[in-house]
Coordinates of C-alpha atoms and ligand atoms in Angstrom, one line a residue:
Chain A
M1 CA 50.2 -28.6 -20.6
A2 CA 48.5 -25.3 -20.1
L3 CA 46.6 -24.2 -16.9
T4 CA 43.8 -21.8 -17.5
V5 CA 41.0 -20.2 -15.5
C6 CA 37.6 -19.1 -16.9
F7 CA 35.1 -17.1 -15.0
W8 CA 31.4 -17.9 -15.4
G9 CA 30.2 -15.6 -12.7
T10 CA 32.0 -12.6 -11.1
R11 CA 29.3 -10.9 -9.1
G12 CA 28.9 -11.0 -5.3
N13 CA 25.7 -11.4 -3.3
V14 CA 23.1 -11.2 -6.1
M15 CA 22.8 -11.6 -9.8
S16 CA 22.5 -8.3 -11.5
V17 CA 22.4 -8.9 -15.3
A18 CA 22.1 -5.6 -17.1
R19 CA 23.3 -3.8 -20.2
E20 CA 25.7 -1.6 -18.2
R21 CA 27.2 -4.7 -16.5
L22 CA 27.8 -6.9 -19.5
I23 CA 31.6 -6.7 -19.8
Y24 CA 32.4 -7.7 -16.2
G25 CA 29.3 -9.8 -16.0
G26 CA 26.2 -10.0 -13.8
H27 CA 26.1 -13.7 -12.7
T28 CA 27.2 -14.8 -9.2
T29 CA 30.4 -16.6 -8.5
C30 CA 31.5 -19.6 -10.5
L31 CA 34.8 -20.3 -12.2
S32 CA 36.4 -23.3 -13.8
V33 CA 40.1 -24.3 -13.9
R34 CA 41.4 -26.4 -16.7
H35 CA 44.6 -28.4 -16.7
D36 CA 45.1 -30.1 -20.0
H37 CA 41.8 -32.0 -20.4
E38 CA 40.8 -32.0 -16.8
M39 CA 38.4 -29.5 -15.3
L40 CA 37.5 -28.4 -11.8
I41 CA 34.6 -26.1 -11.1
V42 CA 34.9 -23.7 -8.1
D43 CA 31.6 -22.6 -6.6
A44 CA 28.1 -22.8 -8.1
G45 CA 26.6 -19.3 -8.3
F46 CA 24.3 -18.5 -11.3
G47 CA 27.4 -18.5 -13.5
L48 CA 27.3 -22.3 -13.4
A49 CA 24.5 -22.3 -15.9
N50 CA 26.9 -20.6 -18.4
F51 CA 29.7 -23.0 -17.7
L52 CA 28.1 -25.6 -19.9
E53 CA 28.9 -23.4 -22.9
C54 CA 32.5 -24.5 -22.7
L55 CA 31.8 -28.2 -23.0
S56 CA 32.2 -30.1 -26.2
T57 CA 28.8 -31.5 -27.2
E58 CA 29.9 -34.9 -28.5
T59 CA 27.7 -36.8 -26.1
P60 CA 24.6 -34.9 -25.1
L61 CA 24.1 -34.2 -21.4
S62 CA 20.8 -36.0 -21.6
R63 CA 22.6 -39.2 -22.5
G64 CA 24.4 -39.3 -19.1
G65 CA 28.0 -40.5 -18.6
H66 CA 29.3 -37.0 -17.6
K67 CA 31.2 -36.4 -14.5
F68 CA 31.7 -32.9 -12.9
N69 CA 34.1 -32.1 -10.1
L70 CA 32.8 -29.1 -8.1
L71 CA 34.6 -27.5 -5.2
L72 CA 32.5 -25.5 -2.7
S73 CA 34.1 -22.7 -0.6
H74 CA 31.0 -22.2 1.5
F75 CA 27.2 -22.2 1.2
H76 CA 26.1 -18.6 0.8
W77 CA 23.3 -18.5 -1.7
D78 CA 25.5 -16.7 -4.3
H79 CA 27.8 -19.6 -4.3
I80 CA 25.3 -22.5 -4.6
Q81 CA 22.2 -21.1 -6.3
G82 CA 23.3 -22.0 -9.8
L83 CA 23.1 -25.7 -9.1
S84 CA 19.4 -25.8 -9.7
Y85 CA 20.1 -24.5 -13.2
F86 CA 22.8 -27.0 -14.0
V87 CA 21.3 -29.1 -16.7
P88 CA 23.4 -32.3 -16.0
I89 CA 21.5 -32.8 -12.7
Y90 CA 18.3 -33.5 -14.6
F91 CA 19.6 -36.7 -16.3
P92 CA 20.4 -40.1 -14.9
G93 CA 24.0 -41.3 -15.5
N94 CA 25.6 -37.9 -14.8
E95 CA 27.7 -37.7 -11.7
I96 CA 28.3 -34.5 -9.7
V97 CA 31.2 -34.9 -7.2
I98 CA 31.2 -32.2 -4.5
H99 CA 34.5 -31.6 -2.8
S100 CA 34.7 -29.4 0.2
P101 CA 36.3 -29.1 3.6
F102 CA 32.9 -29.6 5.2
E103 CA 31.4 -32.7 6.7
R104 CA 29.1 -34.6 4.3
E105 CA 26.1 -34.0 6.7
V106 CA 26.6 -30.3 6.4
V107 CA 26.8 -30.3 2.6
T108 CA 23.7 -32.5 2.2
E109 CA 21.7 -30.5 4.7
I110 CA 22.3 -27.3 2.7
L111 CA 21.7 -28.9 -0.7
N112 CA 18.5 -30.5 0.6
L113 CA 17.4 -27.0 1.6
L114 CA 18.3 -25.7 -1.9
F115 CA 16.2 -28.5 -3.5
D116 CA 13.5 -28.5 -0.9
G117 CA 10.0 -28.9 -2.2
S118 CA 8.8 -25.6 -0.8
Y119 CA 11.6 -23.7 -2.6
S120 CA 11.9 -25.7 -5.8
P121 CA 9.9 -28.1 -8.0
F122 CA 12.1 -30.9 -6.6
N123 CA 11.9 -32.9 -3.4
G124 CA 15.4 -32.9 -1.9
L125 CA 18.7 -34.1 -3.4
D126 CA 17.6 -37.7 -3.8
S127 CA 14.6 -36.7 -6.0
L128 CA 17.1 -35.6 -8.8
P129 CA 18.0 -38.3 -11.3
C130 CA 21.8 -37.6 -11.3
T131 CA 24.2 -39.2 -8.9
W132 CA 25.7 -37.0 -6.1
T133 CA 29.0 -37.9 -4.6
F134 CA 30.5 -36.1 -1.6
R135 CA 34.2 -35.9 -0.8
K136 CA 35.5 -34.3 2.2
L137 CA 38.8 -32.5 1.3
E138 CA 41.9 -33.2 3.3
H139 CA 45.0 -31.0 3.1
G140 CA 46.7 -32.2 -0.1
S141 CA 43.8 -34.2 -1.5
E142 CA 44.2 -35.2 -5.1
I143 CA 41.5 -34.7 -7.7
G144 CA 42.9 -36.0 -10.9
S145 CA 46.2 -34.1 -11.6
F146 CA 45.2 -31.3 -9.2
R147 CA 46.5 -31.3 -5.6
V148 CA 44.1 -29.3 -3.5
D149 CA 44.7 -27.5 -0.2
F150 CA 42.4 -25.1 1.7
H151 CA 42.6 -22.3 4.3
E152 CA 40.0 -20.6 6.3
T153 CA 39.1 -17.1 5.2
A154 CA 37.8 -14.1 7.2
H155 CA 34.2 -14.0 6.1
I156 CA 30.8 -14.4 7.8
G157 CA 30.4 -18.1 8.7
E158 CA 32.9 -20.9 7.9
T159 CA 34.4 -20.2 4.5
Y160 CA 37.5 -21.5 2.7
A161 CA 40.1 -20.4 0.2
F162 CA 41.5 -23.1 -2.2
R163 CA 45.0 -23.7 -3.5
L164 CA 45.0 -25.8 -6.6
V165 CA 48.4 -27.1 -7.6
T166 CA 49.4 -28.8 -10.9
E167 CA 52.7 -29.4 -12.5
A168 CA 51.9 -26.5 -14.8
G169 CA 51.4 -24.0 -12.0
S170 CA 49.2 -23.1 -9.0
I171 CA 46.2 -21.0 -8.3
V172 CA 44.8 -19.6 -5.0
V173 CA 41.0 -18.8 -5.0
A174 CA 39.8 -16.6 -2.1
T175 CA 36.6 -15.0 -3.4
D176 CA 35.0 -14.3 0.0
H177 CA 37.6 -12.8 2.3
D178 CA 38.0 -9.7 4.4
A179 CA 41.7 -8.8 4.4
S180 CA 41.2 -6.2 7.2
R181 CA 40.9 -9.0 9.8
T182 CA 44.7 -9.3 10.4
Q183 CA 45.0 -12.5 12.3
I184 CA 43.4 -14.8 9.7
N185 CA 44.6 -12.6 6.9
D186 CA 48.3 -12.9 7.9
S187 CA 48.0 -16.7 8.1
L188 CA 46.2 -16.8 4.7
V189 CA 48.9 -14.6 3.1
D190 CA 51.7 -16.9 4.4
W191 CA 49.8 -19.9 3.1
A192 CA 49.2 -18.4 -0.4
Q193 CA 52.9 -17.5 -0.9
G194 CA 54.3 -18.4 -4.3
C195 CA 51.1 -19.2 -6.2
D196 CA 51.2 -18.2 -9.9
M197 CA 47.7 -16.8 -9.9
L198 CA 45.7 -15.2 -7.1
I199 CA 41.9 -14.8 -7.3
H200 CA 40.8 -12.4 -4.5
S201 CA 37.7 -10.7 -3.2
A202 CA 37.6 -7.0 -3.9
M203 CA 34.0 -5.8 -3.4
Y204 CA 34.2 -2.4 -1.8
T205 CA 35.8 1.0 -2.0
P206 CA 37.6 1.8 1.3
R207 CA 34.7 4.1 2.2
E208 CA 32.1 1.4 1.5
H209 CA 34.1 -1.1 3.5
Q210 CA 34.2 1.3 6.4
Q211 CA 30.5 2.1 6.2
L212 CA 29.4 -1.5 6.0
G213 CA 31.9 -2.7 8.6
G214 CA 33.4 -5.1 6.1
F215 CA 30.7 -7.7 5.7
G216 CA 33.3 -10.3 5.0
H217 CA 34.8 -8.8 1.9
S218 CA 37.9 -6.8 1.1
S219 CA 38.3 -3.2 -0.2
F220 CA 40.2 -2.7 -3.4
I221 CA 43.1 -1.2 -1.5
E222 CA 43.4 -4.2 0.9
A223 CA 43.0 -6.6 -1.9
V224 CA 45.9 -4.9 -3.7
R225 CA 48.0 -5.0 -0.5
N226 CA 47.4 -8.7 -0.2
A227 CA 48.3 -9.2 -3.9
E228 CA 51.6 -7.4 -3.2
R229 CA 52.3 -9.5 -0.2
I230 CA 51.4 -12.8 -1.9
N231 CA 53.3 -11.7 -5.0
A232 CA 51.5 -13.8 -7.6
A233 CA 52.4 -13.1 -11.2
H234 CA 48.8 -12.4 -12.0
T235 CA 46.1 -11.3 -9.5
L236 CA 42.4 -11.3 -10.5
L237 CA 40.0 -9.3 -8.3
T238 CA 36.4 -10.6 -8.2
H239 CA 33.1 -10.7 -6.3
H240 CA 32.2 -7.3 -7.8
A241 CA 29.5 -5.3 -6.0
P242 CA 26.1 -6.1 -7.6
L243 CA 25.4 -2.7 -9.0
R244 CA 28.9 -1.5 -10.0
T245 CA 28.7 -0.7 -13.7
D246 CA 31.3 -1.6 -16.4
G247 CA 32.3 2.0 -16.6
E248 CA 33.0 2.2 -12.8
L249 CA 34.8 -1.1 -12.7
A250 CA 37.0 -0.2 -15.7
E251 CA 38.0 3.1 -14.2
M252 CA 39.0 1.5 -10.9
E253 CA 40.8 -1.3 -12.6
H254 CA 42.7 1.2 -14.7
N255 CA 43.7 3.2 -11.6
L256 CA 44.8 0.1 -9.6
Q257 CA 46.8 -1.3 -12.6
H258 CA 48.6 2.0 -12.8
M259 CA 49.8 1.8 -9.3
Y260 CA 50.4 -1.9 -9.1
N261 CA 51.5 -3.5 -12.4
T262 CA 55.2 -4.1 -13.1
D263 CA 57.1 -6.3 -15.5
T264 CA 56.7 -9.2 -13.2
R265 CA 53.2 -8.8 -11.7
R266 CA 49.9 -7.6 -13.0
L267 CA 46.4 -7.3 -11.8
S268 CA 43.0 -7.3 -13.5
F269 CA 39.3 -7.4 -12.6
A270 CA 37.7 -10.7 -13.4
K271 CA 35.4 -10.7 -16.5
E272 CA 32.7 -13.1 -17.1
G273 CA 33.4 -15.4 -20.1
E274 CA 37.1 -14.5 -20.1
I275 CA 39.8 -17.2 -20.2
Y276 CA 43.0 -16.4 -18.2
I277 CA 46.2 -18.4 -18.9
V278 CA 48.0 -19.1 -15.6
R279 CA 51.1 -20.6 -17.2
Chain B
M1 CA 19.0 -11.4 -23.3
M2 CA 19.8 -7.8 -23.2
R3 CA 16.6 -6.5 -24.6
Y4 CA 14.2 -8.6 -22.5
G5 CA 16.5 -8.9 -19.5
G6 CA 18.1 -11.7 -17.5
N7 CA 16.9 -11.2 -14.0
T8 CA 14.2 -13.4 -12.4
T9 CA 10.6 -12.4 -11.6
S10 CA 9.9 -9.2 -9.9
F11 CA 7.8 -6.2 -10.8
R12 CA 6.0 -3.3 -9.2
I13 CA 2.5 -2.1 -9.5
D14 CA 1.7 1.6 -8.7
I15 CA -1.8 2.7 -8.1
D16 CA -2.6 6.3 -7.2
G17 CA -3.0 6.8 -3.5
I18 CA -1.9 3.3 -2.5
P19 CA 1.6 2.2 -1.4
P20 CA 3.7 0.4 -4.0
I21 CA 2.8 -3.3 -4.6
F22 CA 5.8 -5.4 -5.4
V23 CA 5.1 -8.7 -7.0
D24 CA 7.6 -11.4 -6.2
G25 CA 11.2 -11.0 -5.0
G26 CA 13.4 -12.3 -7.9
T27 CA 16.8 -10.9 -8.5
G28 CA 15.4 -7.7 -10.1
L29 CA 14.1 -6.6 -6.7
Y30 CA 17.6 -6.0 -5.2
E31 CA 18.2 -2.8 -7.1
E32 CA 14.8 -1.4 -6.2
G33 CA 15.6 -2.1 -2.5
I34 CA 18.8 -0.1 -2.7
R35 CA 16.8 2.8 -4.3
L36 CA 14.1 2.7 -1.7
A37 CA 16.5 2.5 1.2
S38 CA 17.8 5.9 0.5
Q39 CA 14.3 7.5 0.5
P40 CA 13.0 9.3 3.5
G41 CA 10.7 7.3 5.7
P42 CA 8.4 6.0 6.8
L43 CA 8.0 3.5 4.1
R44 CA 4.8 1.5 3.5
I45 CA 5.2 -1.5 1.2
Y46 CA 2.9 -4.3 -0.1
M47 CA 4.4 -7.5 -1.2
L48 CA 2.4 -9.9 -3.3
V49 CA 3.9 -13.4 -3.6
T50 CA 2.9 -15.9 -6.3
H51 CA 4.9 -18.8 -4.7
T52 CA 8.1 -19.5 -2.9
H53 CA 10.3 -21.0 -5.6
W54 CA 13.8 -19.5 -5.5
D55 CA 13.5 -17.5 -8.7
H56 CA 10.6 -15.6 -7.1
I57 CA 11.9 -15.0 -3.6
L58 CA 15.7 -15.0 -3.5
S59 CA 16.0 -11.2 -3.2
Y60 CA 13.9 -10.8 0.0
P61 CA 16.9 -11.3 2.3
L62 CA 18.8 -8.7 0.3
F63 CA 15.9 -6.1 0.3
E64 CA 17.4 -3.2 2.1
P65 CA 14.1 -1.6 3.4
F66 CA 13.6 -4.7 5.6
Y67 CA 16.5 -3.5 7.6
R68 CA 14.9 -0.2 8.4
Q69 CA 12.8 0.4 11.5
D70 CA 10.5 2.9 9.8
C71 CA 9.4 0.5 7.2
E72 CA 6.1 -1.3 7.4
V73 CA 5.5 -4.3 5.1
T74 CA 2.5 -6.5 4.4
F75 CA 3.1 -9.8 2.6
F76 CA 0.3 -11.4 0.8
A77 CA 1.5 -15.0 0.1
P78 CA 0.4 -18.5 -0.4
V79 CA -0.1 -20.8 2.6
S80 CA 1.4 -24.2 2.4
E81 CA 0.6 -27.4 4.3
K82 CA 4.3 -28.2 4.8
A83 CA 5.7 -24.8 5.9
D84 CA 4.1 -21.5 6.5
F85 CA 5.3 -18.5 4.5
P86 CA 7.1 -16.7 7.4
R87 CA 9.0 -19.9 8.1
L88 CA 10.1 -20.1 4.5
I89 CA 11.3 -16.5 4.6
R90 CA 13.3 -17.2 7.8
G91 CA 14.7 -20.3 6.1
Q92 CA 16.4 -18.1 3.6
H93 CA 18.5 -16.7 6.5
H94 CA 20.0 -20.1 7.4
D95 CA 23.3 -19.1 9.1
R96 CA 25.4 -21.0 6.5
T97 CA 23.6 -19.6 3.5
F98 CA 23.2 -15.9 4.2
P99 CA 25.4 -13.5 6.1
R100 CA 22.6 -11.5 7.8
S101 CA 20.4 -13.3 10.4
F102 CA 16.6 -12.9 10.2
N103 CA 16.8 -11.1 13.6
E104 CA 18.5 -8.2 12.0
I105 CA 15.3 -7.4 10.1
T106 CA 13.9 -4.4 11.9
A107 CA 11.0 -3.5 9.6
H108 CA 7.6 -4.3 10.9
I109 CA 6.4 -7.2 8.8
E110 CA 2.9 -8.7 8.7
Y111 CA 1.9 -11.8 6.8
R112 CA -1.4 -12.7 5.3
S113 CA -1.9 -16.2 3.9
F114 CA -3.9 -17.3 0.9
S115 CA -4.8 -20.6 -0.7
G116 CA -6.9 -19.4 -3.6
G117 CA -10.5 -18.2 -3.9
E118 CA -10.1 -15.2 -1.6
K119 CA -11.2 -11.6 -2.5
F120 CA -10.5 -8.6 -0.3
K121 CA -10.2 -4.8 -0.3
L122 CA -6.8 -3.2 0.0
D123 CA -7.0 0.5 0.5
G124 CA -9.0 1.5 -2.7
A125 CA -8.1 -1.6 -4.7
T126 CA -9.8 -5.0 -4.8
I127 CA -7.5 -8.1 -4.9
S128 CA -8.5 -11.7 -5.7
A129 CA -6.5 -14.9 -5.4
F130 CA -6.6 -18.0 -7.6
R131 CA -4.9 -21.3 -7.1
L132 CA -2.7 -22.1 -10.2
N133 CA -1.4 -25.4 -11.5
H134 CA 2.3 -25.5 -10.5
P135 CA 4.3 -27.5 -8.0
G136 CA 3.8 -26.4 -4.4
I137 CA 1.1 -23.8 -3.9
T138 CA 1.0 -21.0 -6.4
I139 CA -1.4 -18.1 -6.4
G140 CA -2.5 -16.0 -9.4
W141 CA -3.5 -12.5 -8.5
R142 CA -6.1 -10.1 -9.9
I143 CA -5.8 -6.4 -8.9
E144 CA -8.7 -4.1 -9.6
H145 CA -8.8 -0.4 -9.2
D146 CA -10.9 2.4 -10.8
E147 CA -12.4 0.1 -13.5
R148 CA -9.0 -1.3 -14.4
A149 CA -7.8 -4.8 -13.8
V150 CA -4.3 -6.5 -13.9
C151 CA -3.9 -10.2 -13.6
I152 CA -0.7 -12.1 -12.8
I153 CA -0.7 -15.7 -13.9
T154 CA 2.7 -17.1 -13.2
D155 CA 3.9 -19.9 -12.8
N156 CA 1.1 -22.0 -14.3
A157 CA 0.9 -25.1 -16.5
P158 CA -1.8 -26.5 -18.8
V159 CA -4.0 -28.7 -16.5
E160 CA -4.8 -31.4 -19.1
N161 CA -3.7 -34.7 -17.5
N162 CA -1.2 -32.6 -15.6
Y163 CA -2.1 -32.0 -11.9
L164 CA 0.6 -30.1 -10.1
G165 CA 1.0 -28.9 -6.5
E166 CA -0.4 -29.8 -3.2
G167 CA -3.8 -31.5 -3.4
M168 CA -4.3 -31.1 -7.1
R169 CA -4.1 -34.8 -8.0
E170 CA -6.5 -35.6 -5.2
R171 CA -9.0 -33.0 -6.4
A172 CA -8.8 -34.4 -10.0
A173 CA -9.0 -38.0 -8.9
A174 CA -12.8 -38.5 -8.9
D175 CA -13.5 -37.0 -12.3
P176 CA -10.4 -35.7 -14.1
Q177 CA -12.3 -34.3 -17.1
A178 CA -14.7 -32.3 -14.9
F179 CA -11.8 -31.1 -12.8
E180 CA -9.9 -29.9 -15.9
K181 CA -12.9 -28.1 -17.3
E182 CA -13.7 -26.5 -14.0
F183 CA -10.1 -25.3 -13.6
N184 CA -10.0 -23.9 -17.2
D185 CA -13.4 -22.2 -16.8
S186 CA -12.5 -20.6 -13.5
L187 CA -9.1 -19.4 -14.8
T188 CA -10.9 -17.8 -17.8
D189 CA -13.4 -16.2 -15.4
F190 CA -10.6 -15.0 -13.2
I191 CA -8.9 -13.0 -16.0
L192 CA -12.2 -12.1 -17.6
G193 CA -12.1 -8.7 -19.3
A194 CA -8.7 -7.7 -17.7
D195 CA -6.9 -4.8 -19.1
L196 CA -3.6 -6.5 -18.7
V197 CA -2.7 -10.2 -18.1
I198 CA 0.9 -11.2 -17.3
Y199 CA 1.1 -14.9 -18.2
D200 CA 3.8 -17.5 -17.8
T201 CA 5.2 -18.5 -21.3
H202 CA 8.4 -20.2 -20.2
F203 CA 8.2 -22.8 -22.9
D204 CA 7.4 -22.9 -26.6
E205 CA 5.4 -25.8 -28.1
A206 CA 8.6 -27.9 -28.7
G207 CA 10.1 -27.1 -25.3
I208 CA 7.0 -28.1 -23.3
K209 CA 7.0 -31.7 -24.6
N210 CA 8.0 -34.1 -21.8
R211 CA 8.2 -31.1 -19.4
R212 CA 4.6 -30.3 -18.7
H213 CA 5.2 -31.3 -15.1
W214 CA 7.7 -28.5 -14.7
G215 CA 4.7 -26.3 -14.3
H216 CA 4.9 -23.7 -17.1
S217 CA 2.9 -22.7 -20.2
T218 CA 3.4 -21.6 -23.8
P219 CA 2.5 -18.6 -25.9
Q220 CA -0.2 -20.7 -27.5
T221 CA -1.9 -21.5 -24.2
A222 CA -1.6 -18.0 -22.9
T223 CA -3.1 -16.4 -26.0
A224 CA -5.9 -18.9 -26.1
F225 CA -6.9 -18.0 -22.5
A226 CA -6.5 -14.3 -23.2
L227 CA -8.8 -14.4 -26.3
E228 CA -11.3 -16.6 -24.5
A229 CA -11.5 -14.1 -21.6
G230 CA -11.7 -11.0 -23.8
V231 CA -8.4 -9.6 -22.3
R232 CA -7.1 -6.4 -23.8
H233 CA -3.4 -6.7 -23.4
L234 CA -1.3 -9.9 -22.9
L235 CA 2.2 -9.8 -21.6
L236 CA 4.3 -12.9 -22.2
H237 CA 6.4 -13.4 -19.1
H238 CA 8.8 -15.9 -17.2
H239 CA 11.1 -16.3 -20.2
A240 CA 13.2 -19.4 -19.9
P241 CA 16.8 -18.7 -18.6
E242 CA 18.2 -20.2 -21.8
D243 CA 16.0 -18.0 -24.0
T244 CA 17.8 -15.5 -26.2
D245 CA 16.2 -12.3 -27.3
F246 CA 15.6 -14.0 -30.6
M247 CA 13.7 -16.9 -29.0
V248 CA 11.5 -14.5 -27.1
D249 CA 10.8 -12.6 -30.3
R250 CA 9.7 -15.9 -31.9
K251 CA 7.3 -16.6 -29.0
L252 CA 5.9 -13.2 -29.4
D253 CA 5.5 -13.7 -33.2
E254 CA 3.6 -16.9 -32.5
A255 CA 1.3 -15.4 -30.0
R256 CA 0.6 -12.4 -32.3
S257 CA -0.2 -14.7 -35.2
I258 CA -2.7 -16.6 -33.1
A259 CA -4.3 -13.3 -31.9
G260 CA -4.4 -12.2 -35.6
E261 CA -6.9 -9.4 -36.2
Q262 CA -8.6 -9.9 -32.9
N263 CA -8.7 -7.2 -30.3
L264 CA -5.7 -8.3 -28.3
V265 CA -2.4 -6.5 -27.9
V266 CA 0.5 -9.0 -27.2
E267 CA 3.9 -7.9 -25.9
A268 CA 6.8 -9.7 -24.2
A269 CA 7.8 -8.4 -20.7
A270 CA 11.2 -6.7 -20.8
E271 CA 13.2 -5.4 -17.9
G272 CA 12.6 -1.8 -17.1
M273 CA 9.3 -1.9 -19.0
V274 CA 6.6 0.4 -17.7
L275 CA 2.9 0.0 -18.7
W276 CA 0.2 2.5 -18.0
L277 CA -3.4 1.3 -17.7
Ligands
ZN301 ZN1 30.0 -14.5 -2.1
ZN302 ZN1 30.0 -15.5 1.1
ZN303 ZN1 7.9 -21.8 -10.0
ZN304 ZN1 9.2 -19.3 -11.7

């Protein structure tokens, strides 16, 4: 039973689709994790619209009867804005289950803002024909064959990393995290120990990180240091800066791989549309 | 979508001797903000807003010049009964949804509200506003300068038995047919003789079936209005997110075949495209 991850959006902050950013991708954060026939979606940036490409089309979405499990790490626009473009929400009989460590009231307040009549052609969550279900995650909650745990990250505003455990292996997802904030970071590193795959924020060069004062994301160097400490077999760096080109990313990726990769551990920059086998 | 582009609505109008006018704040605006932020000040910027749906405003909180003290901005934006425009801009900075608070904005920002029907002078240009048929309150803009005119008609849907946005149904209630005719005639007048019209062609004829209430038009409708109004150049715009380059090409073919030998140039808006009038 294989465990795989596919990225549908790898960009941070804002969508930046362009010819020179095709390889690593221009859509904001969204990824799916597949264990055998079960699927979890993590975050709902603009990449979510592309996620539908991976579904088999035996029953059309318009016919209803589809259920999607979505984990939300936090509510920054780049992690939720894709929901309005998620076709299943337009049809009755489809169910979107939103799992997060936040209280239900918080989730619905934000999603009602997203679907507010001033900002969208809808009139709040309830005006959409699909069914919304909200589940507050507890430590060790089970979603199908996944056991889910979470840990606070160092970001701006309350944000979480997820640990998804299956019998085939485990994944830690920390897309929005500033590893330079030692106290939370040390705790996160301890918590993430022993995962098979680590998905980690790496938005800035050390110089950019310094100039911006962090802004809730890690520099490449700090991300690599965390990868080393957590010692996952495969680390994927993501949340690429919006305007970083394929050429620039490929060069940095190459340099980091050169200093990091060994027989037992490797590192790559997440690419949109790419499937990664965890184990 | 590599030829036509995958970002949401945003473009810039440059007129000699007038500060740049940015129309809408879709994702394309972010890169422009980064470019402007590195320029020496002071900066003077005009922002025309068609309406406040996400795809038209989501880059405003990420627009770097707003975080500069030596930047002066005037927004020209629709007024809404439910929430005024400045409140909607502030709403994007909700502390759970965006890392920078609205209070960090140091640019001097002024807001002017429109509901359609207004006409005013802006430096040397003349600008008029027209209320479009789209959920919420949406303004079409006409910008005239030195005998040249550009019109922006997005987002807008055919009005026939389809009344969208605040108050439209009420306005149509007494005499729907008269209302539809009046709307179509005024829209034609509004874009009359324009050198360039940028028109919402989100759907094709198959796609708009059952979705007229989404508030978008087709190449057929756009071309019909452009021909009726004696427009010189029609730009198909607001391509659907699921459109491939091939599908936009097909919309373009359709519009061109309707225009036929008549005096109308039709193109499809592409990212990075620059048009001289
Ligand atoms: Zn993010
Ligand atoms: Zn974030
Ligand atoms: Zn709209
Ligand atoms: Zn739109």
